[in-house]
Amino acid sequence: MTALSSTLTWAQLRDLKCGELESAADGWGRASNRADAGRDRIEKQLLVGLRESQRGAAAEAAVGRLRRMSRNLQYVYTECGLIRTALNSLAHEMRVQQGVLRRALEEAESLKFTVHADGSVSYPPGPGGLFDGDRVPGGTALVTGMPGLLPSSGLVAPDTHAAAARDISDRVTGAVRAAARIDWRFTRILRRLRAEEGLKVPDRTWTDAAGDAAAVREAARGYLDSRIPRDAAPAAVREWWAHLTDEQREEYLAVYPDRIGNLDGIPSLIRDTANRDNLQLLIGKLEGRDDEVSGVRLAGLREIQRQLDAGGQPPMYLLGIGDEGNGRAIVSYGNPDTARNVAAYVPGLNTSLDEDFARGDLKRARDTAIGAKEMDPDASVASIVWLGYDAPQASMDAPLGVAGKSNAETGAAAYNQFMAGISATNQNSDPHVTAIGHSYGSLTVGMAAQEKGGIPGADDVVLVGSPGTGARSADELGVGRGHVFVGAAENDPVTKLPNDREASGLGAGIVGGASAGFSLGLSGGPVGAAVGGVAGGVAGGAMGFAAQDAQSEESDVWFGTDPAHRDFGATRFSVSEGPGPFESGHRPGEAHSNYFDPAKDQVSADNIARIVAGKSDEIERERPR
């Protein structure tokens, strides 16, 4: 067996024309671009024109056919783009090994060594020995497989020619072996990139495409992925993207739609394009699973896809999508890069990427966009729902499940990064930006506002259904107390959560009182013990709560000062009191969910819209608590 254990020889590696691989990649890139242009024409011209001019069954059938053609072209765009990047990555990695080989061959030539086909290296006689001065005879070095592992003993003069020959042989053989591994790896990847026959692209094909994309992403780490500035400030990301060539951008969009679509500082139109492609890949990825979580995520993704396909006004922009944690989704109604008025709403308790989010929380952002436009028809608006963190999962029956700050702390940093991205890409000299937090999301926004420098670009902060912000005063939120606005429904239980001391006293009182009541009631038998335990628990809880309440400020709630209280210093705006907790025909805690809905709370929705439109002086005010 020769030292070169692959069918690839160093001469073949030396003579490999990587430029031809790159030319082939360019051809696949052109095919990808043509498919993308066709899809774009269908989505932005044909479908729009058909919807505006035609009605009836024939028009609906035509829309269905165009939609199928668009999906087919999207698949062609994705797969051709993957082939292009695979070929470019192959050329890139082969060129690296060619460089290693070339330097070894050049060194051999300068030393008058001969490199044989099997990777062995012949060398001429070397300098004399340590004692007798005789010249060391020439010879042939074979690759050791352990370069540098057997140093000279020091008892004889080093044979510099033999050592150099061994080193050159090691490098030549190492380059060829690495190139053979690269060739084998990319051969497997390219063989997978084959389309299913027929005119329809079913879900299982997108499942395969998701696997194809993952394989190419892994292979292209050194070629593309390592160059993405993940940890850079959004302004630096914007500059990085601006200085890429069109070809580089196309490759990133084809292979890393998840990275580019979720990278703050990338222009919104680009993020939307990338995330629409990534949405298809995520649907394909989850389609192949049968666990409950994947099913819930899939329903949410399909509902977002349905709304994107439906079009409508204001136009939707998909600024983020992912399945990590409880799921990620960032949707804007209106383009935040061109909008004069921009709002970014953070949902809270129980929010995750599911169908309820895709229907309910997206509608809140859309209602706000429509309302703000009505308040100022001359100003462009972008209203965003930002699910870029893991909100706590609890229920209205157990509101204290929203007890810790850790989710909000993590979310605050991510929210500020996103808002910095919005500031970096917005084309207006001084856009009006409103940060909105609902429920636990108000804590996330509040903590973001308390970070050094505050929320990037924010002019106003709106808090609704808030259990507190972690701040004692509106002055701590970075925009000035006159620009902090609070909505708190009378029947919203989350705005009246006890503070942590009161909750601790309540819990300790219940446990102690129940234990004492149970013991005292034992004389009456099991029934007496049960009755005594319940009565003791109620009485003990009340006493424990009262003891701690007496030592607390009236304005204390779970996370600091009640934002709706006069001690906080914010401007409270009018909202409906909402249905009572046990009111017939309504869900318990429903008042916590109505702030954005003009059909359920027109006053609150209008006030939020006025603030987003920069007309906070026109809001209807309510006396603080």
Coordinates of C-alpha atoms in Angstrom, one line a residue:
M1 CA 0.0 0.0 0.0
T2 CA 1.4 3.4 -0.9
A3 CA 1.5 6.4 1.5
L4 CA -1.3 8.0 -0.5
S5 CA -4.2 5.7 0.6
S6 CA -6.7 7.5 -1.6
T7 CA -7.4 7.2 -5.3
L8 CA -6.7 11.0 -5.4
T9 CA -3.1 11.8 -6.2
W10 CA -1.2 14.9 -5.3
A11 CA -0.8 15.7 -9.0
Q12 CA -4.6 15.7 -9.4
L13 CA -5.0 17.9 -6.4
R14 CA -2.3 20.3 -7.7
D15 CA -4.0 20.5 -11.1
L16 CA -7.6 20.7 -9.9
K17 CA -9.3 23.8 -11.4
C18 CA -11.3 25.2 -8.5
G19 CA -12.4 28.0 -10.8
E20 CA -14.4 25.5 -12.8
L21 CA -16.3 24.4 -9.7
E22 CA -17.0 28.1 -9.0
S23 CA -18.2 28.6 -12.6
A24 CA -20.6 25.7 -12.1
A25 CA -21.7 27.2 -8.9
D26 CA -22.4 30.5 -10.7
G27 CA -24.6 28.6 -13.2
W28 CA -26.7 27.1 -10.3
G29 CA -26.8 30.5 -8.8
R30 CA -28.3 32.0 -11.9
A31 CA -31.0 29.2 -12.0
S32 CA -31.7 30.0 -8.3
N33 CA -32.1 33.7 -9.1
R34 CA -34.4 33.1 -12.0
A35 CA -36.6 31.0 -9.8
D36 CA -36.6 33.7 -7.1
A37 CA -37.5 36.4 -9.7
G38 CA -40.4 34.2 -10.9
R39 CA -41.7 33.7 -7.4
D40 CA -41.3 37.4 -6.7
R41 CA -43.3 38.3 -9.8
I42 CA -46.1 35.9 -8.9
E43 CA -46.3 37.2 -5.3
K44 CA -46.0 40.9 -6.0
Q45 CA -47.7 41.3 -9.3
L46 CA -49.8 38.4 -10.5
L47 CA -51.5 37.5 -7.2
V48 CA -52.0 41.1 -6.2
G49 CA -53.5 42.0 -9.5
L50 CA -55.7 38.9 -9.6
R51 CA -57.1 39.6 -6.1
E52 CA -57.8 43.2 -6.9
S53 CA -59.5 42.6 -10.2
Q54 CA -61.2 39.2 -10.1
R55 CA -63.7 37.4 -7.9
G56 CA -65.4 34.1 -7.9
A57 CA -64.5 30.4 -8.2
A58 CA -62.4 30.7 -11.3
A59 CA -60.3 33.5 -9.7
E60 CA -59.9 31.3 -6.5
A61 CA -58.7 28.4 -8.7
A62 CA -56.2 30.6 -10.5
V63 CA -54.9 31.9 -7.1
G64 CA -54.4 28.3 -6.0
R65 CA -52.5 27.4 -9.1
L66 CA -50.3 30.5 -8.9
R67 CA -49.7 29.8 -5.2
R68 CA -48.5 26.2 -6.1
M69 CA -46.3 27.6 -8.8
S70 CA -44.8 30.1 -6.3
R71 CA -44.1 27.3 -3.8
N72 CA -42.5 25.2 -6.6
L73 CA -40.3 28.1 -7.6
Q74 CA -39.4 28.7 -3.9
Y75 CA -38.3 25.1 -3.7
V76 CA -36.2 25.4 -6.9
Y77 CA -34.7 28.6 -5.5
T78 CA -33.7 26.9 -2.2
E79 CA -32.3 23.7 -3.8
C80 CA -30.4 25.5 -6.6
G81 CA -29.0 27.9 -4.0
L82 CA -27.8 24.9 -1.8
I83 CA -26.1 23.4 -4.8
R84 CA -24.3 26.7 -5.6
T85 CA -23.1 27.0 -2.0
A86 CA -22.0 23.3 -1.8
L87 CA -19.9 23.8 -5.0
N88 CA -18.4 27.1 -3.7
S89 CA -17.7 25.5 -0.4
L90 CA -16.0 22.5 -2.1
A91 CA -13.9 24.9 -4.2
H92 CA -13.0 26.9 -1.1
E93 CA -11.9 23.9 1.0
M94 CA -10.0 22.3 -1.9
R95 CA -8.2 25.6 -2.6
V96 CA -7.0 25.6 1.1
Q97 CA -5.5 22.1 0.6
Q98 CA -4.0 23.1 -2.7
G99 CA -2.2 25.9 -0.8
V100 CA -0.8 23.4 1.7
L101 CA 0.4 21.1 -1.2
R102 CA 1.8 24.0 -3.2
R103 CA 4.0 25.3 -0.4
A104 CA 5.3 21.8 0.3
L105 CA 6.2 21.3 -3.4
E106 CA 7.8 24.6 -3.7
E107 CA 10.0 23.8 -0.6
A108 CA 10.9 20.5 -2.1
E109 CA 11.9 22.1 -5.4
S110 CA 14.1 24.7 -3.6
L111 CA 15.9 21.9 -1.8
K112 CA 16.4 19.8 -4.9
F113 CA 14.2 17.1 -3.4
T114 CA 12.0 14.8 -5.6
V115 CA 8.4 14.2 -4.7
H116 CA 7.2 10.8 -6.0
A117 CA 3.6 9.9 -7.0
D118 CA 3.1 7.9 -3.7
G119 CA 4.0 10.9 -1.6
S120 CA 7.5 9.8 -0.7
V121 CA 10.3 12.3 -1.0
S122 CA 13.9 11.6 -2.1
Y123 CA 16.7 13.8 -0.9
P124 CA 20.4 14.2 -1.7
P125 CA 23.3 13.5 0.8
G126 CA 23.3 15.8 3.8
P127 CA 25.9 17.4 6.1
G128 CA 28.5 15.3 7.9
G129 CA 28.1 13.3 11.2
L130 CA 28.8 14.7 14.6
F131 CA 32.2 13.0 15.1
D132 CA 33.7 11.9 11.7
G133 CA 32.4 14.7 9.4
D134 CA 31.4 12.2 6.7
R135 CA 28.5 13.2 4.5
V136 CA 25.2 11.5 5.4
P137 CA 24.0 9.6 2.4
G138 CA 20.8 10.6 0.6
G139 CA 17.6 8.6 0.8
T140 CA 13.8 8.5 0.5
A141 CA 11.4 9.6 3.2
L142 CA 8.0 8.1 3.6
V143 CA 5.1 9.7 5.5
T144 CA 5.3 8.6 9.1
G145 CA 1.7 9.2 10.1
M146 CA 3.2 10.8 13.2
P147 CA 4.9 14.0 12.0
G148 CA 7.2 15.6 14.6
L149 CA 6.6 12.7 17.0
L150 CA 10.1 11.2 16.8
P151 CA 12.7 14.0 17.3
S152 CA 16.4 13.6 17.1
S153 CA 18.1 11.8 20.1
G154 CA 20.9 14.4 20.1
L155 CA 23.6 11.6 20.0
V156 CA 24.3 12.2 16.3
A157 CA 24.3 15.2 14.1
P158 CA 20.8 15.9 12.8
D159 CA 20.2 14.9 9.3
T160 CA 18.6 18.1 8.1
H161 CA 17.8 16.7 4.6
A162 CA 16.1 13.6 6.0
A163 CA 14.0 15.6 8.5
A164 CA 13.0 18.1 5.9
A165 CA 12.0 15.4 3.5
R166 CA 9.9 13.6 6.1
D167 CA 8.1 16.9 6.9
I168 CA 7.4 17.6 3.2
S169 CA 6.1 14.0 2.7
D170 CA 3.8 14.5 5.7
R171 CA 2.4 17.7 4.4
V172 CA 1.9 16.4 0.8
T173 CA 0.2 13.3 2.1
G174 CA -1.8 15.2 4.7
A175 CA -3.1 17.6 2.0
V176 CA -4.2 14.8 -0.3
R177 CA -5.9 12.8 2.5
A178 CA -7.8 16.0 3.6
A179 CA -8.8 16.7 0.0
A180 CA -10.1 13.1 -0.4
R181 CA -12.2 13.5 2.8
I182 CA -13.6 16.8 1.5
D183 CA -14.4 15.3 -1.8
W184 CA -16.2 12.3 -0.2
R185 CA -18.1 14.6 2.1
F186 CA -19.4 16.9 -0.6
T187 CA -20.1 14.0 -3.0
R188 CA -22.6 12.7 -0.4
I189 CA -24.2 16.2 0.0
L190 CA -24.5 16.8 -3.7
R191 CA -26.1 13.4 -4.3
R192 CA -28.8 14.2 -1.8
L193 CA -29.8 17.4 -3.6
R194 CA -32.3 15.9 -6.0
A195 CA -35.8 17.0 -6.5
E196 CA -38.9 14.7 -6.5
E197 CA -40.5 14.2 -9.8
G198 CA -43.8 15.9 -10.6
L199 CA -45.2 19.4 -10.5
K200 CA -46.2 19.5 -6.8
V201 CA -43.8 20.1 -3.9
P202 CA -45.5 18.2 -1.0
D203 CA -44.7 18.7 2.7
R204 CA -42.4 15.7 2.8
T205 CA -40.2 17.3 0.1
W206 CA -39.8 20.4 2.3
T207 CA -38.8 18.0 5.1
D208 CA -36.1 16.6 2.8
A209 CA -35.1 20.2 1.9
A210 CA -34.7 21.0 5.6
G211 CA -32.3 18.1 5.9
D212 CA -30.5 19.3 2.7
A213 CA -30.1 22.8 4.1
A214 CA -28.7 21.5 7.4
A215 CA -26.1 19.4 5.6
V216 CA -25.0 22.2 3.4
R217 CA -24.9 24.6 6.4
E218 CA -22.6 22.2 8.2
A219 CA -20.4 21.8 5.2
A220 CA -20.2 25.6 4.6
R221 CA -19.2 26.6 8.1
G222 CA -15.7 27.7 7.1
Y223 CA -16.8 29.2 3.8
L224 CA -19.8 31.2 4.9
D225 CA -21.0 30.7 8.5
S226 CA -17.8 31.7 10.3
R227 CA -18.0 35.1 8.6
I228 CA -21.4 36.1 9.9
P229 CA -20.9 38.8 12.6
R230 CA -23.3 37.3 15.2
D231 CA -21.8 39.2 18.1
A232 CA -21.4 42.5 16.4
A233 CA -23.5 45.6 17.1
P234 CA -26.5 46.0 14.8
A235 CA -24.9 49.1 13.1
A236 CA -21.9 47.0 12.3
V237 CA -24.1 44.2 11.0
R238 CA -25.8 46.7 8.7
E239 CA -22.4 47.8 7.3
W240 CA -21.3 44.2 6.9
W241 CA -24.3 43.4 4.8
A242 CA -24.0 46.6 2.8
H243 CA -20.5 45.7 1.7
L244 CA -21.2 42.1 0.6
T245 CA -21.5 41.5 -3.2
D246 CA -24.8 40.5 -4.6
E247 CA -23.5 36.9 -5.1
Q248 CA -22.5 36.7 -1.4
R249 CA -25.9 37.9 -0.3
E250 CA -27.6 35.4 -2.5
E251 CA -25.6 32.6 -1.0
Y252 CA -26.3 33.6 2.6
L253 CA -30.0 33.9 1.9
A254 CA -30.1 30.5 0.3
V255 CA -28.1 28.6 2.9
Y256 CA -28.5 30.5 6.1
P257 CA -32.0 32.1 6.0
D258 CA -32.3 31.4 9.7
R259 CA -29.1 33.3 10.5
I260 CA -29.7 36.2 8.2
G261 CA -33.5 36.5 9.0
N262 CA -32.9 36.7 12.7
L263 CA -29.8 39.0 12.7
D264 CA -30.4 42.5 14.0
G265 CA -29.1 45.1 11.7
I266 CA -30.1 43.4 8.5
P267 CA -32.7 45.4 6.5
S268 CA -36.3 44.4 7.1
L269 CA -37.0 43.5 3.5
I270 CA -34.0 41.1 3.5
R271 CA -35.1 39.6 6.9
D272 CA -38.6 39.1 5.6
T273 CA -37.3 37.3 2.5
A274 CA -35.0 35.1 4.5
N275 CA -37.6 34.3 7.1
R276 CA -40.3 33.3 4.6
D277 CA -37.8 30.8 3.3
N278 CA -36.9 29.6 6.7
L279 CA -40.5 29.3 7.6
Q280 CA -40.9 26.7 4.9
L281 CA -37.8 24.8 6.1
L282 CA -39.1 24.9 9.7
I283 CA -42.5 23.6 8.6
G284 CA -40.7 20.8 6.7
K285 CA -38.5 20.0 9.7
L286 CA -41.5 19.8 12.1
E287 CA -43.7 18.0 9.7
G288 CA -41.6 14.9 10.1
R289 CA -42.1 14.7 13.9
D290 CA -45.0 13.4 15.9
D291 CA -44.4 14.8 19.4
E292 CA -46.9 17.2 21.0
V293 CA -44.5 20.2 21.1
S294 CA -43.7 19.9 17.4
G295 CA -47.4 19.7 16.7
V296 CA -48.2 22.9 18.6
R297 CA -45.3 24.7 16.9
L298 CA -46.4 23.5 13.5
A299 CA -49.9 24.8 14.0
G300 CA -48.5 28.2 14.9
L301 CA -46.1 28.3 11.9
R302 CA -48.9 27.2 9.5
E303 CA -51.2 30.0 10.7
I304 CA -48.4 32.6 10.2
Q305 CA -47.9 31.1 6.7
R306 CA -51.6 31.3 6.0
Q307 CA -51.7 35.0 6.9
L308 CA -48.6 35.8 4.8
D309 CA -50.1 34.0 1.8
A310 CA -53.4 35.9 2.3
G311 CA -51.7 39.3 1.8
G312 CA -53.8 42.2 3.0
Q313 CA -53.1 45.6 4.5
P314 CA -51.1 46.6 6.4
P315 CA -48.5 44.4 4.7
M316 CA -46.8 41.8 6.9
Y317 CA -43.0 41.5 7.4
L318 CA -41.6 38.4 9.0
L319 CA -38.6 39.8 10.9
G320 CA -37.8 36.6 12.9
I321 CA -38.9 33.0 13.2
G322 CA -37.4 30.0 15.0
D323 CA -38.3 26.9 17.1
E324 CA -35.8 27.4 20.0
G325 CA -37.2 27.5 23.5
N326 CA -41.0 28.2 23.5
G327 CA -40.6 29.4 19.9
R328 CA -39.6 32.7 18.3
A329 CA -41.6 35.0 16.0
I330 CA -41.3 38.7 15.2
V331 CA -43.9 40.1 12.8
S332 CA -44.3 43.7 11.7
Y333 CA -47.4 45.3 10.1
G334 CA -45.7 47.9 8.0
N335 CA -42.1 48.3 7.1
P336 CA -40.0 49.4 10.1
D337 CA -37.2 50.6 7.9
T338 CA -39.4 53.3 6.2
A339 CA -42.0 54.0 8.9
R340 CA -42.1 57.3 10.7
N341 CA -43.9 55.8 13.7
V342 CA -42.6 52.4 15.0
A343 CA -44.0 50.4 17.9
A344 CA -42.6 47.1 19.2
Y345 CA -45.0 45.1 21.5
V346 CA -43.7 42.4 23.9
P347 CA -46.3 39.8 25.0
G348 CA -46.1 38.2 28.3
L349 CA -47.5 35.4 30.5
N350 CA -48.3 32.1 28.6
T351 CA -47.1 33.4 25.2
S352 CA -45.4 30.8 23.0
L353 CA -45.2 30.1 19.3
D354 CA -48.6 28.4 18.8
E355 CA -51.9 29.0 17.0
D356 CA -53.2 31.3 19.7
F357 CA -50.2 33.5 19.4
A358 CA -50.4 33.5 15.6
R359 CA -54.0 34.6 15.7
G360 CA -54.3 36.7 18.9
D361 CA -51.0 38.5 19.4
L362 CA -50.5 39.2 15.7
K363 CA -54.0 40.7 15.7
R364 CA -52.9 43.0 18.5
A365 CA -50.0 44.4 16.5
R366 CA -52.2 44.7 13.4
D367 CA -55.0 46.6 15.3
T368 CA -52.4 49.0 16.7
A369 CA -51.0 49.6 13.2
I370 CA -54.5 50.3 11.8
G371 CA -55.4 52.5 14.8
A372 CA -52.2 54.6 14.6
K373 CA -52.7 55.2 10.9
E374 CA -56.2 56.4 11.7
M375 CA -54.8 58.8 14.3
D376 CA -52.3 60.2 11.8
P377 CA -53.1 59.3 8.2
D378 CA -50.1 61.2 6.8
A379 CA -47.5 59.2 8.8
S380 CA -46.3 55.7 7.9
V381 CA -46.6 53.1 10.7
A382 CA -44.9 49.8 11.6
S383 CA -46.4 47.9 14.5
I384 CA -44.4 44.9 15.6
V385 CA -45.1 41.9 17.9
W386 CA -41.8 40.7 19.3
L387 CA -41.7 37.1 20.6
G388 CA -37.9 37.0 20.9
Y389 CA -37.7 35.5 24.4
D390 CA -39.3 32.7 26.5
A391 CA -42.3 34.2 28.4
P392 CA -43.2 32.3 31.6
Q393 CA -45.9 29.6 31.1
A394 CA -48.6 29.6 33.8
S395 CA -52.4 30.1 33.9
M396 CA -54.8 32.7 35.1
D397 CA -55.9 30.2 37.7
A398 CA -52.3 30.3 39.1
P399 CA -51.1 33.9 38.4
L400 CA -48.1 33.5 40.8
G401 CA -46.5 31.3 38.3
V402 CA -45.1 34.5 36.8
A403 CA -42.9 34.9 39.8
G404 CA -39.3 35.2 38.7
K405 CA -37.3 37.8 36.8
S406 CA -34.9 35.6 34.9
N407 CA -37.0 35.3 31.8
A408 CA -37.4 39.1 31.7
E409 CA -33.7 39.7 32.3
T410 CA -32.8 37.5 29.3
G411 CA -35.5 39.0 27.2
A412 CA -34.6 42.6 28.0
A413 CA -31.1 42.2 26.5
A414 CA -32.5 40.5 23.4
Y415 CA -35.2 43.2 23.0
N416 CA -32.7 46.0 23.3
Q417 CA -30.5 44.3 20.6
F418 CA -33.6 44.1 18.3
M419 CA -34.5 47.7 19.0
A420 CA -30.9 48.7 18.2
G421 CA -31.3 46.9 14.9
I422 CA -34.5 48.9 14.2
S423 CA -32.7 52.1 14.9
A424 CA -29.8 51.0 12.6
T425 CA -32.0 50.3 9.6
N426 CA -34.7 52.9 9.9
Q427 CA -34.3 55.5 7.1
N428 CA -35.9 58.4 8.9
S429 CA -33.7 60.9 10.6
D430 CA -35.7 60.9 13.8
P431 CA -38.4 58.2 13.9
H432 CA -40.9 58.1 16.7
V433 CA -40.5 54.8 18.5
T434 CA -42.8 53.3 21.2
A435 CA -41.9 50.3 23.4
I436 CA -45.0 48.4 24.5
G437 CA -45.1 45.7 27.2
H438 CA -48.2 43.7 28.2
S439 CA -48.4 41.5 31.3
Y440 CA -45.0 39.9 32.0
G441 CA -43.8 41.6 28.8
S442 CA -44.1 44.9 30.7
L443 CA -41.5 43.6 33.1
T444 CA -39.3 42.7 30.2
V445 CA -39.7 46.2 28.7
G446 CA -39.2 47.8 32.1
M447 CA -35.9 45.9 32.6
A448 CA -34.8 46.7 29.1
A449 CA -35.5 50.4 29.8
Q450 CA -33.3 50.2 32.9
E451 CA -30.3 48.8 31.2
K452 CA -27.5 51.2 30.5
G453 CA -28.5 53.6 27.7
G454 CA -32.2 52.5 27.9
I455 CA -34.1 51.0 25.0
P456 CA -32.4 52.1 21.8
G457 CA -34.4 54.8 20.0
A458 CA -37.4 54.6 22.3
D459 CA -39.4 57.9 22.8
D460 CA -42.3 56.5 24.7
V461 CA -43.0 53.4 26.9
V462 CA -46.5 51.9 27.2
L463 CA -47.3 49.4 30.0
V464 CA -50.6 47.5 30.1
G465 CA -51.8 44.7 32.4
S466 CA -48.5 45.1 34.3
P467 CA -47.5 43.3 37.5
G468 CA -44.6 45.8 37.8
T469 CA -41.5 46.7 35.9
G470 CA -38.8 46.1 38.5
A471 CA -38.6 49.9 38.9
R472 CA -39.7 52.1 41.8
S473 CA -40.4 55.1 39.6
A474 CA -41.2 56.0 36.0
D475 CA -38.0 58.1 36.1
E476 CA -36.0 54.9 35.9
L477 CA -37.3 53.9 32.5
G478 CA -35.0 56.2 30.5
V479 CA -37.6 58.3 28.6
G480 CA -38.7 60.6 31.3
R481 CA -41.8 60.1 33.4
G482 CA -43.9 62.2 31.0
H483 CA -43.3 59.6 28.3
V484 CA -44.3 56.5 30.4
F485 CA -48.0 55.6 29.9
V486 CA -49.9 52.9 31.8
G487 CA -53.2 51.1 31.2
A488 CA -54.7 49.0 34.1
A489 CA -58.2 47.6 34.0
E490 CA -60.1 47.6 37.2
N491 CA -60.9 43.9 36.8
D492 CA -57.4 42.8 35.7
P493 CA -56.0 40.6 38.5
V494 CA -52.4 40.8 37.2
T495 CA -52.2 44.5 38.0
K496 CA -53.1 43.8 41.6
L497 CA -50.8 40.9 42.4
P498 CA -49.6 41.1 46.0
N499 CA -45.9 41.9 46.6
D500 CA -43.5 39.1 47.5
R501 CA -43.7 39.8 51.2
E502 CA -47.5 39.7 51.2
A503 CA -47.5 36.5 49.2
S504 CA -45.0 35.0 51.6
G505 CA -47.1 36.0 54.6
L506 CA -50.2 34.6 52.9
G507 CA -48.5 31.2 52.2
A508 CA -47.0 30.9 55.6
G509 CA -50.3 31.8 57.3
I510 CA -52.2 29.3 55.2
V511 CA -49.8 26.4 56.1
G512 CA -49.6 27.4 59.8
G513 CA -53.4 28.0 60.2
A514 CA -54.4 24.8 58.4
S515 CA -52.1 22.8 60.6
A516 CA -53.4 24.3 63.8
G517 CA -57.0 24.0 62.7
F518 CA -56.6 20.4 61.7
S519 CA -55.1 19.6 65.1
L520 CA -57.9 21.4 67.0
G521 CA -60.6 19.8 64.9
L522 CA -59.4 16.2 65.5
S523 CA -61.6 15.9 68.5
G524 CA -64.6 16.1 66.1
G525 CA -63.3 13.2 64.0
P526 CA -62.2 13.3 60.4
V527 CA -64.9 15.7 59.4
G528 CA -63.9 18.1 62.2
A529 CA -60.3 17.9 61.3
A530 CA -61.0 18.7 57.6
V531 CA -63.3 21.6 58.6
G532 CA -60.8 22.9 61.1
G533 CA -58.0 22.7 58.6
V534 CA -59.9 24.7 56.0
A535 CA -61.0 27.3 58.5
G536 CA -57.6 27.6 60.0
G537 CA -56.0 27.9 56.6
V538 CA -58.3 30.8 55.6
A539 CA -57.9 32.6 58.9
G540 CA -54.1 32.0 59.0
G541 CA -53.7 33.2 55.4
A542 CA -55.6 36.3 56.1
M543 CA -53.6 37.1 59.2
G544 CA -50.3 36.4 57.5
F545 CA -51.2 38.6 54.6
A546 CA -52.4 41.4 56.8
A547 CA -49.2 41.3 58.9
Q548 CA -47.0 41.7 55.9
D549 CA -49.4 44.2 54.2
A550 CA -49.1 46.4 57.2
Q551 CA -45.4 46.6 56.7
S552 CA -45.7 47.3 52.9
E553 CA -46.3 50.4 50.9
E554 CA -49.7 50.7 49.3
S555 CA -48.2 50.9 45.9
D556 CA -46.1 47.7 46.2
V557 CA -46.9 45.0 43.7
W558 CA -45.0 41.8 42.7
F559 CA -42.3 43.5 40.7
G560 CA -41.7 46.9 42.4
T561 CA -44.1 49.8 42.4
D562 CA -47.5 49.5 40.7
P563 CA -47.1 51.4 37.4
A564 CA -50.7 52.6 37.7
H565 CA -50.1 54.1 41.2
R566 CA -49.4 57.7 41.8
D567 CA -46.2 56.8 43.6
F568 CA -44.8 55.5 40.2
G569 CA -45.3 58.8 38.5
A570 CA -46.4 57.6 35.0
T571 CA -49.4 58.9 33.0
R572 CA -52.4 56.5 33.4
F573 CA -54.7 56.4 30.4
S574 CA -58.4 55.3 30.4
V575 CA -59.3 51.7 29.7
S576 CA -62.5 49.7 30.1
E577 CA -62.8 48.1 33.5
G578 CA -63.3 44.8 31.8
P579 CA -65.6 41.9 32.7
G580 CA -65.5 40.7 36.3
P581 CA -63.7 37.5 37.2
F582 CA -66.9 35.4 37.4
E583 CA -69.1 37.4 35.0
S584 CA -71.3 35.1 33.0
G585 CA -70.2 34.6 29.4
H586 CA -66.6 35.6 30.0
R587 CA -63.4 33.8 30.8
P588 CA -61.8 34.3 34.2
G589 CA -59.2 37.1 33.9
E590 CA -60.5 38.2 30.5
A591 CA -60.0 41.9 31.5
H592 CA -56.2 41.2 31.3
S593 CA -56.4 40.5 27.5
N594 CA -58.6 43.3 26.1
Y595 CA -56.3 46.3 26.0
F596 CA -55.5 46.2 22.3
D597 CA -58.8 45.0 20.9
P598 CA -61.0 47.9 19.6
A599 CA -64.0 45.5 19.6
K600 CA -63.7 44.9 23.4
D601 CA -62.0 48.0 24.7
Q602 CA -62.1 50.8 22.1
V603 CA -60.9 53.4 24.6
S604 CA -57.7 51.6 25.5
A605 CA -57.0 50.6 21.8
D606 CA -57.4 54.3 20.7
N607 CA -55.2 55.6 23.5
I608 CA -52.4 53.1 22.6
A609 CA -52.8 54.1 18.9
R610 CA -52.5 57.8 19.8
I611 CA -49.3 57.3 21.7
V612 CA -47.8 55.2 18.9
A613 CA -48.8 58.0 16.4
G614 CA -47.0 60.5 18.5
K615 CA -50.2 62.2 19.7
S616 CA -49.9 61.3 23.4
D617 CA -51.2 64.7 24.3
E618 CA -54.6 63.6 23.0
I619 CA -55.1 60.5 25.1
E620 CA -58.0 60.1 27.6
R621 CA -56.5 60.2 31.0
E622 CA -57.5 58.3 34.2
R623 CA -56.6 59.2 37.8
P624 CA -53.8 57.0 39.1
R625 CA -54.5 54.6 42.0

